[in-house]
Coordinates of C-alpha atoms in Angstrom, one line a residue:
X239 CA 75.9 116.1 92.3
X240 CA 76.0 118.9 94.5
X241 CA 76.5 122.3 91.8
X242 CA 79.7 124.1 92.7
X243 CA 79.3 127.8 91.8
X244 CA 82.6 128.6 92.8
X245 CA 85.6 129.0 89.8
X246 CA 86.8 125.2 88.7
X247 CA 89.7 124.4 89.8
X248 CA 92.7 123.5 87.6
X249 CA 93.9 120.1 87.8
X250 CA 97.3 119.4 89.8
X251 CA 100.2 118.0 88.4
X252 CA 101.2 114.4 90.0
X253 CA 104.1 115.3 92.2
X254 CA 106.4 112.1 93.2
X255 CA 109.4 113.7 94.6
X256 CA 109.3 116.3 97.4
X257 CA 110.3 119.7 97.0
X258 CA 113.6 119.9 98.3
X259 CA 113.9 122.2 101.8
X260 CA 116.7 124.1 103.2
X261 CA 115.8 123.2 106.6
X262 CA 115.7 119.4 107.3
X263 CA 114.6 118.2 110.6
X264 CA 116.6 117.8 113.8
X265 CA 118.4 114.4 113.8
X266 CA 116.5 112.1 115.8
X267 CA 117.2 108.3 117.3
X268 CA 114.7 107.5 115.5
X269 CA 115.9 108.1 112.0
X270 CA 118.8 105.7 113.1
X271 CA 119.7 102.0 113.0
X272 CA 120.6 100.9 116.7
X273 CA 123.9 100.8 115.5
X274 CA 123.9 104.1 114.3
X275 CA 122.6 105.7 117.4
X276 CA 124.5 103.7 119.5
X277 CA 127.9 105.4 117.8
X278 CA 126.4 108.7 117.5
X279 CA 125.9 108.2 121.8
X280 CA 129.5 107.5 121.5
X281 CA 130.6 110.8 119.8
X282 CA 128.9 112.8 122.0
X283 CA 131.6 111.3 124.6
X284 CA 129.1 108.9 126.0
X285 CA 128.7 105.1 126.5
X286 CA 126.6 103.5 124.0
X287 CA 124.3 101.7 126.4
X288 CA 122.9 105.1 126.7
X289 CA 121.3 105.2 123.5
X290 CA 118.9 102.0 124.5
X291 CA 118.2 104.1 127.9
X292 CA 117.0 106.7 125.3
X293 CA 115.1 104.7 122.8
X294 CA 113.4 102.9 126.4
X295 CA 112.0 106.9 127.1
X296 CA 111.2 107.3 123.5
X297 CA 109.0 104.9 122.7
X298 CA 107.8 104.8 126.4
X299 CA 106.2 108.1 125.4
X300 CA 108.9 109.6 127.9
X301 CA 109.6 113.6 126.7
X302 CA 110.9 115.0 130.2
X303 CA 114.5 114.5 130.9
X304 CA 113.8 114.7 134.7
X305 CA 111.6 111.7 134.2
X306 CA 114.6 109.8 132.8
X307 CA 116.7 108.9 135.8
X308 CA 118.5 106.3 134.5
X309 CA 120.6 108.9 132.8
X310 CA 123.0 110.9 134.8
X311 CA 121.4 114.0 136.1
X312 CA 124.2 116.4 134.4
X313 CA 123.7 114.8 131.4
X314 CA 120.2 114.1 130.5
X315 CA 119.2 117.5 129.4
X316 CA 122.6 117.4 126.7
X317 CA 121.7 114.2 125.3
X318 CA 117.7 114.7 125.2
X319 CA 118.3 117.8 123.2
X320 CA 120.9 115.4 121.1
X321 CA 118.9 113.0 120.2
X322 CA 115.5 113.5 121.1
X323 CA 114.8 116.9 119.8
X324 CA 111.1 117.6 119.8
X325 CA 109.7 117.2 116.0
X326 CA 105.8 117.6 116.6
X327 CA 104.2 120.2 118.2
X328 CA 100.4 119.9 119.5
X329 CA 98.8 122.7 117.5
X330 CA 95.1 121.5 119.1
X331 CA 93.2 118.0 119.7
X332 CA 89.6 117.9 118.5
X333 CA 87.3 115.4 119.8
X334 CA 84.4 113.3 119.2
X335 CA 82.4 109.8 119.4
X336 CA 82.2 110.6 123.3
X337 CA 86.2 111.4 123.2
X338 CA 86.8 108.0 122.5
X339 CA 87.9 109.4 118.3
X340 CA 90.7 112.7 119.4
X341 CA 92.3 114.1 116.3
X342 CA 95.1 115.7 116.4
X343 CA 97.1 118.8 114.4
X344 CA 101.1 119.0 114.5
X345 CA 103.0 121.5 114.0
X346 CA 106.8 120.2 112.6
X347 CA 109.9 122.3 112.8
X348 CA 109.3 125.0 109.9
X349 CA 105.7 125.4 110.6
X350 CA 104.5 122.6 108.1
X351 CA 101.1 120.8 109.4
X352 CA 99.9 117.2 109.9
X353 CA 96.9 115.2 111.4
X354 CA 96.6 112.4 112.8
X355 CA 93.7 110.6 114.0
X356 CA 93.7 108.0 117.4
X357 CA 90.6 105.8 117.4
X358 CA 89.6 104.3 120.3
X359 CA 87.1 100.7 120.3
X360 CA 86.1 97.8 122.7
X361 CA 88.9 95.5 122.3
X362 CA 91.5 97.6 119.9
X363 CA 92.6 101.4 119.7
X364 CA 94.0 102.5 116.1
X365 CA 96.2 105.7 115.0
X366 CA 96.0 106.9 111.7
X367 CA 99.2 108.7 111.1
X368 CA 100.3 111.0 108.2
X369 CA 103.7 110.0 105.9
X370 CA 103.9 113.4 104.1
X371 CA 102.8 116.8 104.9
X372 CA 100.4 117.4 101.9
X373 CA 100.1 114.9 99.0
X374 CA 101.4 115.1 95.7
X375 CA 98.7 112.5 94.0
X376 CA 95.8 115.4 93.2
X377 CA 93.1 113.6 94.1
X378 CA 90.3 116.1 93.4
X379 CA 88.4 114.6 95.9
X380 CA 90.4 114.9 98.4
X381 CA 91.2 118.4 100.5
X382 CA 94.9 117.0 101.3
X383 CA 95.6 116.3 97.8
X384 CA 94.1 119.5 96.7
X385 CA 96.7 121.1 98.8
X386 CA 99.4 119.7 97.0
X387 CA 102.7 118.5 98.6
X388 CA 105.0 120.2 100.9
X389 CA 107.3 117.7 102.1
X390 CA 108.2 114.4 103.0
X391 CA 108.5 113.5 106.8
X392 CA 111.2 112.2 108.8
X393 CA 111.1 108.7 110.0
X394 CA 111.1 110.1 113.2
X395 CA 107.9 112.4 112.5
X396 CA 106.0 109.8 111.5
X397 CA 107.1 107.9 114.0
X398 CA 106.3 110.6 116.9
X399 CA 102.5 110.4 115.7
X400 CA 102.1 106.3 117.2
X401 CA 104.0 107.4 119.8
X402 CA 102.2 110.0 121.1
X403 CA 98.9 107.5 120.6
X404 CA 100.5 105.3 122.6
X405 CA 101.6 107.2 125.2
X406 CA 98.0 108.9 125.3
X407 CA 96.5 105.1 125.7
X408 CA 98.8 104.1 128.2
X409 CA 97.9 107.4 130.3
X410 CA 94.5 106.9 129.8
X411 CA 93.9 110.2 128.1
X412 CA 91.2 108.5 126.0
X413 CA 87.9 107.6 127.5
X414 CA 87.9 104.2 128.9
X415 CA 91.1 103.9 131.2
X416 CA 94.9 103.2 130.7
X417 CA 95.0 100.7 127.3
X418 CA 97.2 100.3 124.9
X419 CA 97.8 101.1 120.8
X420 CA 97.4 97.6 118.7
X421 CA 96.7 99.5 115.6
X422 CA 98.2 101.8 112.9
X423 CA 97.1 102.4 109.7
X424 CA 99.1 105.2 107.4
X425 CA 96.1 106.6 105.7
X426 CA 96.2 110.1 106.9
X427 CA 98.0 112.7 104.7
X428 CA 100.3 112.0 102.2
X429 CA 100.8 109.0 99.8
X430 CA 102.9 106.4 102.5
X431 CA 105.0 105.1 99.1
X432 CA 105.9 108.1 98.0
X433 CA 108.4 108.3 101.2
X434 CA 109.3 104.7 100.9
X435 CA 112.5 104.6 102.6
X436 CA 111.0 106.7 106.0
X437 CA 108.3 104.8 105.8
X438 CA 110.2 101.8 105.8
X439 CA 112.2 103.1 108.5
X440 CA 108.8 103.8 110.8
X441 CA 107.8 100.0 109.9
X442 CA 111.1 98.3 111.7
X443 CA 110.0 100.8 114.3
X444 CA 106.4 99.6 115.0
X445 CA 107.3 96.1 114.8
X446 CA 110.6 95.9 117.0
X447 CA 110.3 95.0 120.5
X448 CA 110.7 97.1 123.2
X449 CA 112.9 99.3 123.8
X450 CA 113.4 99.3 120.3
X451 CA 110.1 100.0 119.5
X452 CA 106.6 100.0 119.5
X453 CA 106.3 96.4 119.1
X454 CA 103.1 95.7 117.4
X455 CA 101.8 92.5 115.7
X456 CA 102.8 92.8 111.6
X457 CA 98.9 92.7 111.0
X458 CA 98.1 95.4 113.2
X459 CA 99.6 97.7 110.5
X460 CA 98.3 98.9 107.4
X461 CA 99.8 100.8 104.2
X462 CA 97.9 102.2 102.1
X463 CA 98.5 103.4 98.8
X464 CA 97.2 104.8 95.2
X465 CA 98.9 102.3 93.4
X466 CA 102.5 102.9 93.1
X467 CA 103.2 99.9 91.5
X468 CA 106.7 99.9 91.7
X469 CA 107.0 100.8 95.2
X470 CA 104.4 97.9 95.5
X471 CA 106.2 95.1 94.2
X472 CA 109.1 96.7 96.2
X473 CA 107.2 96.1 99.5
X474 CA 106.1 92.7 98.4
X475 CA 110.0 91.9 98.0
X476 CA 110.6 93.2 102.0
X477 CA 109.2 90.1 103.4
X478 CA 106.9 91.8 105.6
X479 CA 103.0 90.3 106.1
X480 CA 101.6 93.9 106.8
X481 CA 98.6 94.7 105.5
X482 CA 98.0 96.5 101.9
X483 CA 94.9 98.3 100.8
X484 CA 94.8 100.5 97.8
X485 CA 92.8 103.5 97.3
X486 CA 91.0 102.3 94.4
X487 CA 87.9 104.6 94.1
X488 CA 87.2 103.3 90.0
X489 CA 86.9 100.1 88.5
X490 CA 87.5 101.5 85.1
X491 CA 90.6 103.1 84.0
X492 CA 88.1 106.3 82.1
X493 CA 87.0 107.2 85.2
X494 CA 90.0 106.6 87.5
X495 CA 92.4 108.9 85.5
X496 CA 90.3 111.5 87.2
X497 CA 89.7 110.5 90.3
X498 CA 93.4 109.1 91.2
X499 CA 95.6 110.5 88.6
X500 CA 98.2 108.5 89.4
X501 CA 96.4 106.0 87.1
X502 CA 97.2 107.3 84.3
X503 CA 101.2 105.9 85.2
X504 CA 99.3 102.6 85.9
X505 CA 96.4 101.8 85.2
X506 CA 93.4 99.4 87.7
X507 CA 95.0 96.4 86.0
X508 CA 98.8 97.0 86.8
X509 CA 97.4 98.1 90.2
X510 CA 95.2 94.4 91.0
X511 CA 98.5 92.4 89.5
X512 CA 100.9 93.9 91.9
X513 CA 98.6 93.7 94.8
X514 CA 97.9 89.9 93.7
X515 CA 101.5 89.3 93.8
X516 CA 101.5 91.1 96.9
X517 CA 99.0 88.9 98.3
X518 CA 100.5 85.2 96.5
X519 CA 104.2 86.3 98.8
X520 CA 102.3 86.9 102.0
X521 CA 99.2 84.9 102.0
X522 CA 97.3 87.9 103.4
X523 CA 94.1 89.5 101.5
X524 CA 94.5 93.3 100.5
X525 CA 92.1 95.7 100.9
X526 CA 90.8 98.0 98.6
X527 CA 89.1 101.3 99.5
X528 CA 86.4 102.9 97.3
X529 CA 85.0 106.3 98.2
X530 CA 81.0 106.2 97.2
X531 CA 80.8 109.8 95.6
X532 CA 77.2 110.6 93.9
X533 CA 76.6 109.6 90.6
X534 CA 80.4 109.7 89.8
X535 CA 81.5 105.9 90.8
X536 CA 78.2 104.6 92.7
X537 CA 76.5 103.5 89.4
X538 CA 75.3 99.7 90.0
X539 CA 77.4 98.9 86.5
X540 CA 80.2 100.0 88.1
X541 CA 79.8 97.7 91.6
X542 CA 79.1 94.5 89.1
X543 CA 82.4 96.1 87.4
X544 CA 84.2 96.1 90.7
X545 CA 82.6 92.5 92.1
X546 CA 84.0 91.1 88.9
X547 CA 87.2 92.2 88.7
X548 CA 88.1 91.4 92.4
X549 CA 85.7 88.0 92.2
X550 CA 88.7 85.7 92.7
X551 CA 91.1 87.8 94.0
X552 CA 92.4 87.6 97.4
X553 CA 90.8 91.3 98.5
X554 CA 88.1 93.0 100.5
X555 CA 86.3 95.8 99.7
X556 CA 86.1 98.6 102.4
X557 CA 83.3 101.4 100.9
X558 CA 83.7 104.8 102.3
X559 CA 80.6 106.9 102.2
X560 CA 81.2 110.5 101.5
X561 CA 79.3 113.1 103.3
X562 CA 79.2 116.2 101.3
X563 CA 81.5 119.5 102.1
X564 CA 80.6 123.1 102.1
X565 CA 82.6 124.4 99.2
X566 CA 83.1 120.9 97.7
X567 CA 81.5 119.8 94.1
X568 CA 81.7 116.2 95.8
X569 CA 78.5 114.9 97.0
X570 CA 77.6 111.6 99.2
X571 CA 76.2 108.5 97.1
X572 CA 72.2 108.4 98.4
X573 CA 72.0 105.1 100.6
X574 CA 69.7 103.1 98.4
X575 CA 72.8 103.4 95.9
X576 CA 74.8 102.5 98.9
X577 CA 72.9 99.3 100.1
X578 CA 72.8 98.3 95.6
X579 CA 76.2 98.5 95.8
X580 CA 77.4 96.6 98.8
X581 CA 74.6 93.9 97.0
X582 CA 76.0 93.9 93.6
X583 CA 79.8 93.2 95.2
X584 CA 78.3 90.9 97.5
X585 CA 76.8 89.2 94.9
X586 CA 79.6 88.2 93.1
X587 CA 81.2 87.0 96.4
X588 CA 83.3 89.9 97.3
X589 CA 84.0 90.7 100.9
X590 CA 82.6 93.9 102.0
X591 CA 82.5 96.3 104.0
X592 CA 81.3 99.6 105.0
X593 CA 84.0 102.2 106.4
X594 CA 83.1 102.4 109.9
X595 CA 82.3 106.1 110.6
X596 CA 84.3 108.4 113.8
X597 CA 84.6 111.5 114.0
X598 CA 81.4 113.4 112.4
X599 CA 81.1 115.9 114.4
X600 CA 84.8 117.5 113.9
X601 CA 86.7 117.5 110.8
X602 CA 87.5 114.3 110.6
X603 CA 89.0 113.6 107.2
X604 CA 92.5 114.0 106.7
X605 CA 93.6 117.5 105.7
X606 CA 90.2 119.3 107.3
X607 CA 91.7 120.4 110.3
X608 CA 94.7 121.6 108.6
X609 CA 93.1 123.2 105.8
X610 CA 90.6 125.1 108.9
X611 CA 94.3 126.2 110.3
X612 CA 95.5 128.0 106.9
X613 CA 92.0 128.4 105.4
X614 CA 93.3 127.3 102.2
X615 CA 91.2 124.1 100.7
X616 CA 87.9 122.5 101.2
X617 CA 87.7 119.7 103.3
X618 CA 86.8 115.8 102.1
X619 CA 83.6 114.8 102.7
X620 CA 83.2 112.2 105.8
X621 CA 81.9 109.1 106.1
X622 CA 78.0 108.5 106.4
X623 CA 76.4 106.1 109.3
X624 CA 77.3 102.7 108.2
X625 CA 75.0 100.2 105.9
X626 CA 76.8 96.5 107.2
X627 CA 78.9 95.4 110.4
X628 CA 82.2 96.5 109.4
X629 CA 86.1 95.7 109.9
X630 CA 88.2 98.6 110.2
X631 CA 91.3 98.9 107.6
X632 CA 94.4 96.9 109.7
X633 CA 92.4 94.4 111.5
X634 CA 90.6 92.7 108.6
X635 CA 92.6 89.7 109.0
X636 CA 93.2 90.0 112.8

């Protein structure tokens, strides 16, 4: 491992509920049921049709009210304002992979930041979108967790991020003509069911129909998680068939206390039963990620560990190289450990993966490009040229 000369840094508490803010976000149509918008239309003395005409613009990727002449002229600009306030701010893009990988940094309302990342491929583009800004799970690994938590988004800030991805497809502003979004996976900043009930909300949005939504295909989206078991078995009880992948990053409980501290509220065994059940109520595999760090999880003890833990379990095993981080004590696991590993799991008949890799040559983890805007954390390592044809998180099943 890389030696860190700098100070060691204290461990973070584990923070589950957000630090309550004085200034909320604007209300949005998208934080409402139809219903809901369709009577707030109405008290703002106008028919409720009107509120569909919005949420057609909205998800549309629609922002000028010139451009939305099914309104009436007088009133567009009073009911834009209204209802579809603007919650996400382009701070800057950064690109790579040939432009075809364009991450983006958001400034919200009351200055807070968030990335997301838009991912385009052959025959699918994916968005990874941000469900907090900051994370409250202190993950020392990880620069986003390192930064602690700030606050939860709004459904509709969340929601904004696909949006934006899709509109960007749709205009072509990604290398290889007008397309369209078929992916999202929430694995940028911030644990997704730690905001359950936005999070929620932003699901109903992605998988409605238009003009409701963005009307995506139920395994086209991913959750991911650190293993909030509760939250887990509450999402197994929603009836959805998304997909689930946990951050696993340990077999062993020893190790994972430090690495996903949230562990020590439920441990890798807890974790595997709720995803099981999880998996037994949708008939759909989970995936779990694991973050190859040098000689901290990328012993071959530990991948025979792993392969036979998850050996009959309905999961696949997505490895995430890490590439190591100027400032960071985290280092990348070498690749003959890499290719022993993916082996070793293999050989006990686990499906695996390696992460594909995008966007190397900007700051492509989640929380980078913020941390490089307030200069306050060290980045997460990124992934390393890949060892085996891969899947991408989302589309495992697909």
């Amino acid at each position: 491992m890389t030696a860190d000369t700098s100070a060691p840094r204290a461990p973070l508490p584990l923070v589950f509920d957000a630090p309550r803010r004085a200034a909320k976000p604007p209300r949005h149509l998208a934080d409402l049921t139809r219903d809901q918008a369709r009577a707030a239309v109405v008290e703002l003395g106008h028919p409720a049709f009107r509120a569909d005409q919005l949420a057609r613009h909205f998800y549309a990727g629609v922002t000028d009210p010139a451009a939305m002449t099914d309104l009436p002229a007088a009133a567009r600009a009073d009911l834009v304002e209204a209802m579809l306030p603007g919650l996400l701010t382009v701070v800057r893009h950064q690109s790579a992979d040939g432009g075809r990988t364009r991450k983006t940094l958001w400034r919200l309302h009351d200055g807070a930041l968030v990335e997301s990342v838009l991912m385009r491929y052959p025959e699918r583009a994916t968005v990874c979108i941000s469900s907090q800004a900051g994370c409250g799970m202190a993950c020392p690994f990880c620069a986003t967790g390192q930064g602690g938590l700030t606050r939860n988004l709004s459904a509709a800030e969340i929601i904004g991020q696909a949006v934006a991805a899709a509109a960007a497809m749709a205009a072509g502003e990604i290398p290889g003509g007008p397309g369209r979004l078929s992916n999202v996976v929430f694995m940028g900043m911030g644990e997704p069911l730690a905001n359950y009930n936005r999070v929620r909300t932003t699901l109903d949005a992605l998988l409605s129909p238009a003009p409701h939504g963005l009307g995506l295909a139920q395994r086209s989206v991913t959750v991911s998680t650190v293993g909030l078991v509760p939250a887990i078995r509450r999402l197994t009880d929603e009836g959805l068939n998304i997909t689930l992948a946990v951050s696993l990053h340990a077999p062993d409980d020893d190790l994972r206390n430090t690495l996903v501290p949230v562990n020590t509220r439920w441990n890798v065994t807890e974790v595997l039963e709720a995803a099981d059940a999880y998996a037994r109520t949708t008939g759909r595999r989970y995936s779990i990620e694991y973050a190859l760090i040098r000689d901290v999880n990328d012993q071959p003890w530990r991948a025979d560990l792993l392969g036979s833990r998850l050996a009959k379990r309905l999961a696949h095993v997505n490895l995430i190289p890490l590439n190591p981080t100027p400032g960071s004590e985290w280092d990348a696991s070498p690749l003959p450990a890499q290719r022993e590993f993916v082996a070793r799991l293999k050989a006990h008949g686990v499906s695996t993966t390696v992460r594909d890799t995008r966007g190397q040559d900007i700051d492509g983890a989640c929380g980078q490009l913020a941390a490089s805007e307030e200069l306050s954390v060290p980045g997460v390592a990124l992934p390393q040229p890949q060892l085996e044809p891969t899947i991408e998180l989302g589309a495992a099943d697909a």
